[in-house]
PDB file of C-alpha atoms in Angstrom:
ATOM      1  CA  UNK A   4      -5.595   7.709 -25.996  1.00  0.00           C
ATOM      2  CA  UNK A   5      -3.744   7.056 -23.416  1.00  0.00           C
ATOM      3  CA  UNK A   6      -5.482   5.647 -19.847  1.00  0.00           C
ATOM      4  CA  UNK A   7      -5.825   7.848 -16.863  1.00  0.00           C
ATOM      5  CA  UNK A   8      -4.543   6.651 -14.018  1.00  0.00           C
ATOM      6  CA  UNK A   9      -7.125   6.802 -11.215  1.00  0.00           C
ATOM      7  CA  UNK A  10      -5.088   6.197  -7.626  1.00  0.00           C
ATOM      8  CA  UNK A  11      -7.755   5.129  -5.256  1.00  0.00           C
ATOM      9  CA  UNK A  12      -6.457   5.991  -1.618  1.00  0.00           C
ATOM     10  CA  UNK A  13      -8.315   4.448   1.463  1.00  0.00           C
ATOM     11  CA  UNK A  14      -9.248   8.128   2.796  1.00  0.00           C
ATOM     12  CA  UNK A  15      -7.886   8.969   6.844  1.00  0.00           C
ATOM     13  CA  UNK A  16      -8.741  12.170   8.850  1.00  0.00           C
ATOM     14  CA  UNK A  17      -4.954  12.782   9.195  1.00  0.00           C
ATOM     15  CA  UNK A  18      -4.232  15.765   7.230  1.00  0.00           C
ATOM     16  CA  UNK A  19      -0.624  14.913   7.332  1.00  0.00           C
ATOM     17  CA  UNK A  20      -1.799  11.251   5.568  1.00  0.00           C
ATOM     18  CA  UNK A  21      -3.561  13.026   3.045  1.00  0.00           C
ATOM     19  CA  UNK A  22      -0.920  15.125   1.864  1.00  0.00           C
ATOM     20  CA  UNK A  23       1.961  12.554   1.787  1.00  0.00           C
ATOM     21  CA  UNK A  24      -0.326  10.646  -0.820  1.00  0.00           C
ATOM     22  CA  UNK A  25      -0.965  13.550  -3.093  1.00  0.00           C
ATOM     23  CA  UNK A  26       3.287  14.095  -2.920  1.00  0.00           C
ATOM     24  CA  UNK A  27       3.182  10.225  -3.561  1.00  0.00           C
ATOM     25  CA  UNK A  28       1.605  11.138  -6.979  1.00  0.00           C
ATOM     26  CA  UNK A  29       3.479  13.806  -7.533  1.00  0.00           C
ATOM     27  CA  UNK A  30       6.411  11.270  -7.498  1.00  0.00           C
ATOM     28  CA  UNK A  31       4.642   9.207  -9.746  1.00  0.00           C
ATOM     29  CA  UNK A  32       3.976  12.342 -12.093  1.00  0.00           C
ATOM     30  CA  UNK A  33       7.944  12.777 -11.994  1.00  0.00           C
ATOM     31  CA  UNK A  34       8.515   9.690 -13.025  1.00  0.00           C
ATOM     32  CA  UNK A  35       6.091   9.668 -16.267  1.00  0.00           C
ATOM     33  CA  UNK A  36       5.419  13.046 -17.624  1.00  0.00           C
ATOM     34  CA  UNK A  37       2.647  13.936 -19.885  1.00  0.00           C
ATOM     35  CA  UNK A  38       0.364  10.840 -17.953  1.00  0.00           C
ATOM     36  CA  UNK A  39      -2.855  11.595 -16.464  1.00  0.00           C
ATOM     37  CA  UNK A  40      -3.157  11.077 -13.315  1.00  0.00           C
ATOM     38  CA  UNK A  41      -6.419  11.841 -10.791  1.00  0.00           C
ATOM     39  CA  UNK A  42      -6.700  10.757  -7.112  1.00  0.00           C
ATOM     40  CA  UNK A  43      -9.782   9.653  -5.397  1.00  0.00           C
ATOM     41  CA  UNK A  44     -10.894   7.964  -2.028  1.00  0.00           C
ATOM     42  CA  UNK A  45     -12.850   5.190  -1.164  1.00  0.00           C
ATOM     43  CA  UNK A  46     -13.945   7.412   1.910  1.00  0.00           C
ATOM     44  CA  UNK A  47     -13.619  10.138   4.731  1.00  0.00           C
ATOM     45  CA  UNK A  48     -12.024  12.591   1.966  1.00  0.00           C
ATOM     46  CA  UNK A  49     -13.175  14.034  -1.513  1.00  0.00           C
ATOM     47  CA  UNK A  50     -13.004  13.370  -4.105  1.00  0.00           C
ATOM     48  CA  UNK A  51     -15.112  10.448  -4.268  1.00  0.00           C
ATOM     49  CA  UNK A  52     -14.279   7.415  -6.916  1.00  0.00           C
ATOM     50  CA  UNK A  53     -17.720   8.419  -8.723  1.00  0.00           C
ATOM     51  CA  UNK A  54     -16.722  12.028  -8.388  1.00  0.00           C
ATOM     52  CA  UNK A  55     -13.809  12.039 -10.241  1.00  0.00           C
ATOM     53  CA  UNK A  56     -15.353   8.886 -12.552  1.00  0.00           C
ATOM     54  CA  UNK A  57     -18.034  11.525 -13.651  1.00  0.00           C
ATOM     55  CA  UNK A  58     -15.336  13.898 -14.633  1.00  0.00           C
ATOM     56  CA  UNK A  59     -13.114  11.921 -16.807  1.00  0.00           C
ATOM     57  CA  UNK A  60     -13.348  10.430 -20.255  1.00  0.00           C
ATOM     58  CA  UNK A  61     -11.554   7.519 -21.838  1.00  0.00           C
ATOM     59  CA  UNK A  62     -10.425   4.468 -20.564  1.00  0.00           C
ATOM     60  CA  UNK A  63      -9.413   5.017 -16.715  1.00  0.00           C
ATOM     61  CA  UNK A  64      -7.433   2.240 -15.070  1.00  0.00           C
ATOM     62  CA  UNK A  65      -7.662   2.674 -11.444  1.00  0.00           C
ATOM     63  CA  UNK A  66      -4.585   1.584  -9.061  1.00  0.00           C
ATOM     64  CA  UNK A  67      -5.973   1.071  -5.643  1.00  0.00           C
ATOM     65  CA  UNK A  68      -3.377   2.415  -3.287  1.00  0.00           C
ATOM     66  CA  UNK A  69      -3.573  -0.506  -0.446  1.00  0.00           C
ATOM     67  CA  UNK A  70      -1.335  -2.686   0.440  1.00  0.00           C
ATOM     68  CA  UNK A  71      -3.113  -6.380   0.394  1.00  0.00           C
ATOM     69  CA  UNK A  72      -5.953  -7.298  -1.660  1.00  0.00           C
ATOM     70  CA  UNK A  73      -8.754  -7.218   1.236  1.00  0.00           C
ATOM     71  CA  UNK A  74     -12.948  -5.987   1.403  1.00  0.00           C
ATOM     72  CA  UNK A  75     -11.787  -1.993  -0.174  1.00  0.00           C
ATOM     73  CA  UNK A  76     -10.416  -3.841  -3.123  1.00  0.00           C
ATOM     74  CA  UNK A  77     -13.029  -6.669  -3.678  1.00  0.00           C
ATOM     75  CA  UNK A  78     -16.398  -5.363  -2.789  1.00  0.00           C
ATOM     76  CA  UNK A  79     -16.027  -1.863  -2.366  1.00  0.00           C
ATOM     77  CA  UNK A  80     -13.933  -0.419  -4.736  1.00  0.00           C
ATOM     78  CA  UNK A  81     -16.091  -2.669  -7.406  1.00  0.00           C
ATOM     79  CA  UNK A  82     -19.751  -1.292  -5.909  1.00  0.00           C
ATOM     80  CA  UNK A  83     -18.366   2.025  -6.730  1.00  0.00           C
ATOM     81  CA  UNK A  84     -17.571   1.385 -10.039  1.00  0.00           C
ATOM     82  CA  UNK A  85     -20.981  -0.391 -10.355  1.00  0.00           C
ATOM     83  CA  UNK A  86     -22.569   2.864 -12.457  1.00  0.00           C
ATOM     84  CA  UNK A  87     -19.274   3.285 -14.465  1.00  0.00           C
ATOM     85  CA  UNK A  88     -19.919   3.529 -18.389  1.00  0.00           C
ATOM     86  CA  UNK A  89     -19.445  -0.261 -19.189  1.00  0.00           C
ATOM     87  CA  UNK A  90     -15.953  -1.417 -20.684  1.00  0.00           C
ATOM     88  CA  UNK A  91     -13.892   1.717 -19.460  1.00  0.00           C
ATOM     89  CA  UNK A  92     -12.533   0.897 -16.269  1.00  0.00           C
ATOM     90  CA  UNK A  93      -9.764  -1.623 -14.928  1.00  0.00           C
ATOM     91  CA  UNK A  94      -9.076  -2.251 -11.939  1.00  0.00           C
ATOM     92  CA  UNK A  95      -5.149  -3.368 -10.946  1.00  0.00           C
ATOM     93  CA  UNK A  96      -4.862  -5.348  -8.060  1.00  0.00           C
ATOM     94  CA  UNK A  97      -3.328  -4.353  -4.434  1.00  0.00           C
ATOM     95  CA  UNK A  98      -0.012  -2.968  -4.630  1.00  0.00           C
ATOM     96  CA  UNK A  99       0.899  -5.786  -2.321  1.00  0.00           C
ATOM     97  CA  UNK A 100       2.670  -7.825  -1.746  1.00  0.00           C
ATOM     98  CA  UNK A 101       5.451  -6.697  -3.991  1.00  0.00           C
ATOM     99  CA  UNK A 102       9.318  -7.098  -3.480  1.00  0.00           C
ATOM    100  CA  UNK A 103       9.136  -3.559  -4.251  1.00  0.00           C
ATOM    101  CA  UNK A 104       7.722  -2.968  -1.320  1.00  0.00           C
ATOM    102  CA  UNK A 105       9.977  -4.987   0.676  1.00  0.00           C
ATOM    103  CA  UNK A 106      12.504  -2.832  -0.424  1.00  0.00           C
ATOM    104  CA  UNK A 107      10.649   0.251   0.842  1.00  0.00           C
ATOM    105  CA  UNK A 108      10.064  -1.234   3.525  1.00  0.00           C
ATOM    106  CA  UNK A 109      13.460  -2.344   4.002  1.00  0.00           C
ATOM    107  CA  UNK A 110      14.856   1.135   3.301  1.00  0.00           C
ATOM    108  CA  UNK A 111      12.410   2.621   6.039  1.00  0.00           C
ATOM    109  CA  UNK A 112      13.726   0.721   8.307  1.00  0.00           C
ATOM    110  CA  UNK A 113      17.289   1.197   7.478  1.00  0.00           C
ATOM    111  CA  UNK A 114      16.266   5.618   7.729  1.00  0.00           C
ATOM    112  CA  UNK A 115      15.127   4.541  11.221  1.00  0.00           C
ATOM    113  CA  UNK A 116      18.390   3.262  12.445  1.00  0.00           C
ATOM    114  CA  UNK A 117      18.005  -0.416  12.288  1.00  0.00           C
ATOM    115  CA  UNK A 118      21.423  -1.805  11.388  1.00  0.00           C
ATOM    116  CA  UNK A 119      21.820  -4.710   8.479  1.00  0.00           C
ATOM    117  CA  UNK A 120      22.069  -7.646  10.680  1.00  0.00           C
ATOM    118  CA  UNK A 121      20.018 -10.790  11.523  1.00  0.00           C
ATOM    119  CA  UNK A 122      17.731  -9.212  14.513  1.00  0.00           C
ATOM    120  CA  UNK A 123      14.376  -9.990  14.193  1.00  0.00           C
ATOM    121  CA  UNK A 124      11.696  -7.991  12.563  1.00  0.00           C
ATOM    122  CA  UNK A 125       7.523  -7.415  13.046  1.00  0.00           C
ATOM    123  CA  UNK A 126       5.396  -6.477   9.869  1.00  0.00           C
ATOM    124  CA  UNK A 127       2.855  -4.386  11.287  1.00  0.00           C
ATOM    125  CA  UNK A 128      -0.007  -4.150   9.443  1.00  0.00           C
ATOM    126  CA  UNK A 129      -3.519  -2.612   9.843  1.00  0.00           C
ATOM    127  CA  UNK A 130      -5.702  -5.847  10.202  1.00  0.00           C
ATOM    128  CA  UNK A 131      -8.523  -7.623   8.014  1.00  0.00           C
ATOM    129  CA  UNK A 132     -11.021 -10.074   8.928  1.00  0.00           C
ATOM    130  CA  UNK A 133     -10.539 -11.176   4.927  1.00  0.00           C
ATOM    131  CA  UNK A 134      -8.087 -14.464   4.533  1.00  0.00           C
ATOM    132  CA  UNK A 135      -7.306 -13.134   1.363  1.00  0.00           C
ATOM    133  CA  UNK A 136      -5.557  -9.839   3.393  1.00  0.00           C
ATOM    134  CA  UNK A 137      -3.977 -11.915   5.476  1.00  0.00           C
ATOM    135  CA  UNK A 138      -2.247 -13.846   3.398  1.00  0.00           C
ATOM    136  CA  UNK A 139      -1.114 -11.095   1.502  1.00  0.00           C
ATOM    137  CA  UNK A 140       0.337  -9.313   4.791  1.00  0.00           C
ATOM    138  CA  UNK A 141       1.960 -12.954   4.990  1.00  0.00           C
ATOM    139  CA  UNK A 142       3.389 -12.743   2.131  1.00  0.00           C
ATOM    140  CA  UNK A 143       4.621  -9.498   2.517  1.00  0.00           C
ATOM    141  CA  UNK A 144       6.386 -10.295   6.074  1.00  0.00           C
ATOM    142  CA  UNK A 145       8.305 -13.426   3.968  1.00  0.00           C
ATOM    143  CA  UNK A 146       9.363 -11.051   0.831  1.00  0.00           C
ATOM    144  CA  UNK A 147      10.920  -8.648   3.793  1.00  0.00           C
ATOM    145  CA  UNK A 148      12.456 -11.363   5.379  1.00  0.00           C
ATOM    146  CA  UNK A 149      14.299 -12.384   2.586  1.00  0.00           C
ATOM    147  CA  UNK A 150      15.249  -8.922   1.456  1.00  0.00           C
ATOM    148  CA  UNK A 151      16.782  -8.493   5.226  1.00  0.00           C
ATOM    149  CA  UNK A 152      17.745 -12.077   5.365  1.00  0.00           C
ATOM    150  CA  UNK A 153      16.187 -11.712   9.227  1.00  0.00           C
ATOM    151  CA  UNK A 154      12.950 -13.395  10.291  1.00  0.00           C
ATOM    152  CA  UNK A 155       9.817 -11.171   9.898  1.00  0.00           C
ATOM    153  CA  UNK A 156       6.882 -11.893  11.712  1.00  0.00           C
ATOM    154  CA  UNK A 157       3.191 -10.613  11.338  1.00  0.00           C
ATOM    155  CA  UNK A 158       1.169  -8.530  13.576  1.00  0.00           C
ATOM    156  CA  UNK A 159      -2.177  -6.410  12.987  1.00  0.00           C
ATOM    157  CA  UNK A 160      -2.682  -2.880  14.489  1.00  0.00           C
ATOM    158  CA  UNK A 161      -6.483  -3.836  14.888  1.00  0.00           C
ATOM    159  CA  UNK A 162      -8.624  -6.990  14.588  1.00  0.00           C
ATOM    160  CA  UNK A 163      -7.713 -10.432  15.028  1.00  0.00           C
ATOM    161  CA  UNK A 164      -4.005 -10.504  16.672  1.00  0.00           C
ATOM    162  CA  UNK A 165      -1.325 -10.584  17.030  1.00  0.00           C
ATOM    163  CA  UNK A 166      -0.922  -6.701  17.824  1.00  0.00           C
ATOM    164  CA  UNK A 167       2.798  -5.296  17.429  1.00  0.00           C
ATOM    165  CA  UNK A 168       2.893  -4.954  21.362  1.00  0.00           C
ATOM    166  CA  UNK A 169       2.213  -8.986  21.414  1.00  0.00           C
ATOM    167  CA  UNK A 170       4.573  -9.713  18.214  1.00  0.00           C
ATOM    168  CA  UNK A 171       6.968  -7.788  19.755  1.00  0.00           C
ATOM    169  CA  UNK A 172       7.093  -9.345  23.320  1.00  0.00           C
ATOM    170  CA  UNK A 173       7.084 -12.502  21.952  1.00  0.00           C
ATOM    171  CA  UNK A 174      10.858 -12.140  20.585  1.00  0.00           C
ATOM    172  CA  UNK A 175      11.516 -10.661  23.834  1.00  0.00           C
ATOM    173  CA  UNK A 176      10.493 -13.582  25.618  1.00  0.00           C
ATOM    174  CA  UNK A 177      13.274 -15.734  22.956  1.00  0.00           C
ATOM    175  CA  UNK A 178      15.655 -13.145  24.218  1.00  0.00           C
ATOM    176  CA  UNK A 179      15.930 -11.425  21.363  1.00  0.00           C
ATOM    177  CA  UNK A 180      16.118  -7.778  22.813  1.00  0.00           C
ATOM    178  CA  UNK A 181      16.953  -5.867  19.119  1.00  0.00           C
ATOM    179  CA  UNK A 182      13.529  -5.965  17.557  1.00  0.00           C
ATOM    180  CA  UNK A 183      12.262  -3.585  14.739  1.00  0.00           C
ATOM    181  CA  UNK A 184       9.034  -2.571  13.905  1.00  0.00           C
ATOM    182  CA  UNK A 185       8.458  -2.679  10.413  1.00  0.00           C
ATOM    183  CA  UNK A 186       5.187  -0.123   9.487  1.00  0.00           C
ATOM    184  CA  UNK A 187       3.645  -1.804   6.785  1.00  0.00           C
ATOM    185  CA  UNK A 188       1.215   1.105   5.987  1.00  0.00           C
ATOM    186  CA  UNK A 189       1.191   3.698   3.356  1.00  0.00           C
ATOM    187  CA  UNK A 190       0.974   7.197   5.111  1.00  0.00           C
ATOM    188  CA  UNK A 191       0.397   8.533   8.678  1.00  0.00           C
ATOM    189  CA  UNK A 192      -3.042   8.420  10.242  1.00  0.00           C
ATOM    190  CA  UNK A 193      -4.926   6.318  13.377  1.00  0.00           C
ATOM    191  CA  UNK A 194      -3.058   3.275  13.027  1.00  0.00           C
ATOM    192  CA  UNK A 195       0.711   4.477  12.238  1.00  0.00           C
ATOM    193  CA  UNK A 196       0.176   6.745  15.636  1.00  0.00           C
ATOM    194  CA  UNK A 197      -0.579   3.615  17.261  1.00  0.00           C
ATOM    195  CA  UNK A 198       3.048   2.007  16.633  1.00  0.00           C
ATOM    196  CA  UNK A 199       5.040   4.972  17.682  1.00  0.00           C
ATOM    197  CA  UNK A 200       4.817   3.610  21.256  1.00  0.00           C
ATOM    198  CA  UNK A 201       6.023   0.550  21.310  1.00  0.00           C
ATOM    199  CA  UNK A 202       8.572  -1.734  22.983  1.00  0.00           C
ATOM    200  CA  UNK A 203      10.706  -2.254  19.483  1.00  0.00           C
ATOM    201  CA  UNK A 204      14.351  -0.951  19.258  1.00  0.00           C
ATOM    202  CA  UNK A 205      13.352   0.595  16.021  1.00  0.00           C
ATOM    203  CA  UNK A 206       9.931   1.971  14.319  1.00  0.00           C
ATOM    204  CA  UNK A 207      10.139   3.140  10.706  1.00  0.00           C
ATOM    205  CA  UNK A 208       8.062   5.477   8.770  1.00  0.00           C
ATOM    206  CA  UNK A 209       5.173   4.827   6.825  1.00  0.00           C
ATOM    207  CA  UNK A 210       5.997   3.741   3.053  1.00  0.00           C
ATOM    208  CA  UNK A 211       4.848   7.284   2.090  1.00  0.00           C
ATOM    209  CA  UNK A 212       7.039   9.058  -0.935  1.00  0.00           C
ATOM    210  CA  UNK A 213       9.566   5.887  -1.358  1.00  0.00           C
ATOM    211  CA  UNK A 214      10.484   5.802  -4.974  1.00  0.00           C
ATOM    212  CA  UNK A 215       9.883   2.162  -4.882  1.00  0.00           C
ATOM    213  CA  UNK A 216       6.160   3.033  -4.221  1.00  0.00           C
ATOM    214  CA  UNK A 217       5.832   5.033  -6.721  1.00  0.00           C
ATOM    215  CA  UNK A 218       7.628   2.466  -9.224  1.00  0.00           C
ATOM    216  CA  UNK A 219       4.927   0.087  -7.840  1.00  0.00           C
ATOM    217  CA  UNK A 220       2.114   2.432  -8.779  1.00  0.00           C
ATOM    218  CA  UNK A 221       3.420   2.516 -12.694  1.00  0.00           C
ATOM    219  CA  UNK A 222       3.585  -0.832 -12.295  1.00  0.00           C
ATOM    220  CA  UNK A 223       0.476  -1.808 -11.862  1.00  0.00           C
ATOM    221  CA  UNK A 224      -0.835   0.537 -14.454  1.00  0.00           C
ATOM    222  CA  UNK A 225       1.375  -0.289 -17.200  1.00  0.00           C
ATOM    223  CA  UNK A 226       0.540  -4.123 -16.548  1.00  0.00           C
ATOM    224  CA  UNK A 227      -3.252  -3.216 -17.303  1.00  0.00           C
ATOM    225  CA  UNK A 228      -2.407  -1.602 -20.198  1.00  0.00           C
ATOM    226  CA  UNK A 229      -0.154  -3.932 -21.302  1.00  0.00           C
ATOM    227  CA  UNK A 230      -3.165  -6.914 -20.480  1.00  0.00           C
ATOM    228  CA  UNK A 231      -5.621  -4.676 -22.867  1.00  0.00           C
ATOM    229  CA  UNK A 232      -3.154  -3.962 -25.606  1.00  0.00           C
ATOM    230  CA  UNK A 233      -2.620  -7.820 -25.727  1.00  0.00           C
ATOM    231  CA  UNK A 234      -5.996  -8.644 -25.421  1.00  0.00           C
ATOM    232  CA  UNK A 235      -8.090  -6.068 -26.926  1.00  0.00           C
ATOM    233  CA  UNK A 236      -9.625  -3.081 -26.557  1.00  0.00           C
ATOM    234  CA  UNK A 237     -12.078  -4.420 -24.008  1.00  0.00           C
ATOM    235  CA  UNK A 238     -11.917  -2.933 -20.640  1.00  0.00           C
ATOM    236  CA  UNK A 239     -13.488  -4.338 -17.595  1.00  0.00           C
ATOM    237  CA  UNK A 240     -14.858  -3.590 -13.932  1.00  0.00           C
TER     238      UNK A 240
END
């Protein structure tokens, strides 16, 4: 049997949010017919992860639909598995950082009118007091900058700075006048209302529906089962 693929989506009060992920796994669902796939949230919208957990049977690998590997993917995520039957759940990690998503990224900002040249670039992302996150939003920023072959700096819509506003003064003051905002978040909600009013030349979208996305989602869940198929039947959580 096959593994269902559980996509575990932060949760926002946007309704507009929640449905551009549920038409990001329909995408996914276009891509691989016939595979199971179920969507749950870590909060604010139902179902929950047990929820769904409770209605499933079979291994389950679950895909958590953030972008860096922060507190929703290391604590959380795994105190909601906690009452899981043992041995049927894997977790993926983060979908970032991924050159994938630099080139969703990349394409966003292309959609948004930013033209392929050398002007400078802020990664705005939503902010984690967890190193870990932060290096992945790092990491992210340096696989855009090479897709773009511009320099990509990092800012964070909340928490510890910089903020986009700061980010993006800061090229100002270089006298770089051209600078794009680069919305390194998955669908509309709090935070991606936050960047629409900004000093950058350019805002893109939220990642949303990009193909690439979706790629990244299969991804992930074909490198699980790939990891059990080589290494046994044992699943973890």
């Amino acid at each position: 049997m096959n593994a269902t693929l559980l996509a575990v989506a932060h949760g926002t009060r946007d309704p507009e949010g929640v449905r551009t992920v549920r038409a990001l796994l329909d995408e996914v669902r276009r891509l691989r017919p016939g595979l199971r796939v179920r969507l749950a949230w870590l909060g604010l919208v139902e179902p929950s992860v047990p929820q769904v957990l409770a209605s499933l049977s079979g291994p389950v690998v679950a895909v958590p639909l953030l972008l860096a590997s922060g507190y929703h993917v290391r604590s959380d995520l795994p105190a909601l598995l906690a009452d899981a039957d043992p041995g049927t759940v894997r977790v993926t990690p983060a979908l970032g950082p991924s050159p994938l998503l630099a080139d969703a990224l990349a394409s966003r900002l292309a959609e948004a009118g930013r033209p392929p040249n050398e002007s400078p670039v802020v990664l705005a992302a939503t902010g984690s007091s967890d190193p870990r996150a932060r290096a992945d939003t790092a990491e992210s920023a340096r696989l855009l900058a090479t897709r773009l072959n511009a320099p990509v700096t990092v800012s964070f819509a909340s928490g510890e700075g910089p903020t986009p506003a700061e980010a993006i003064a800061a090229w100002h003051r270089a006298a770089h006048p051209d600078v794009s905002l680069a919305t390194h978040l998955l669908a509309p909600g709090h935070f991606a209302h936050t960047l629409t009013d900004t000093a950058a030349r350019w805002t893109s979208a939220p990642l949303g529906t990009h193909p690439s996305v979706a790629e990244l989602v299969l991804r992930r869940y074909d490198e699980a089962a790939v990891h059990t198929e080589v290494n046994g039947p044992a699943w973890a959580h």
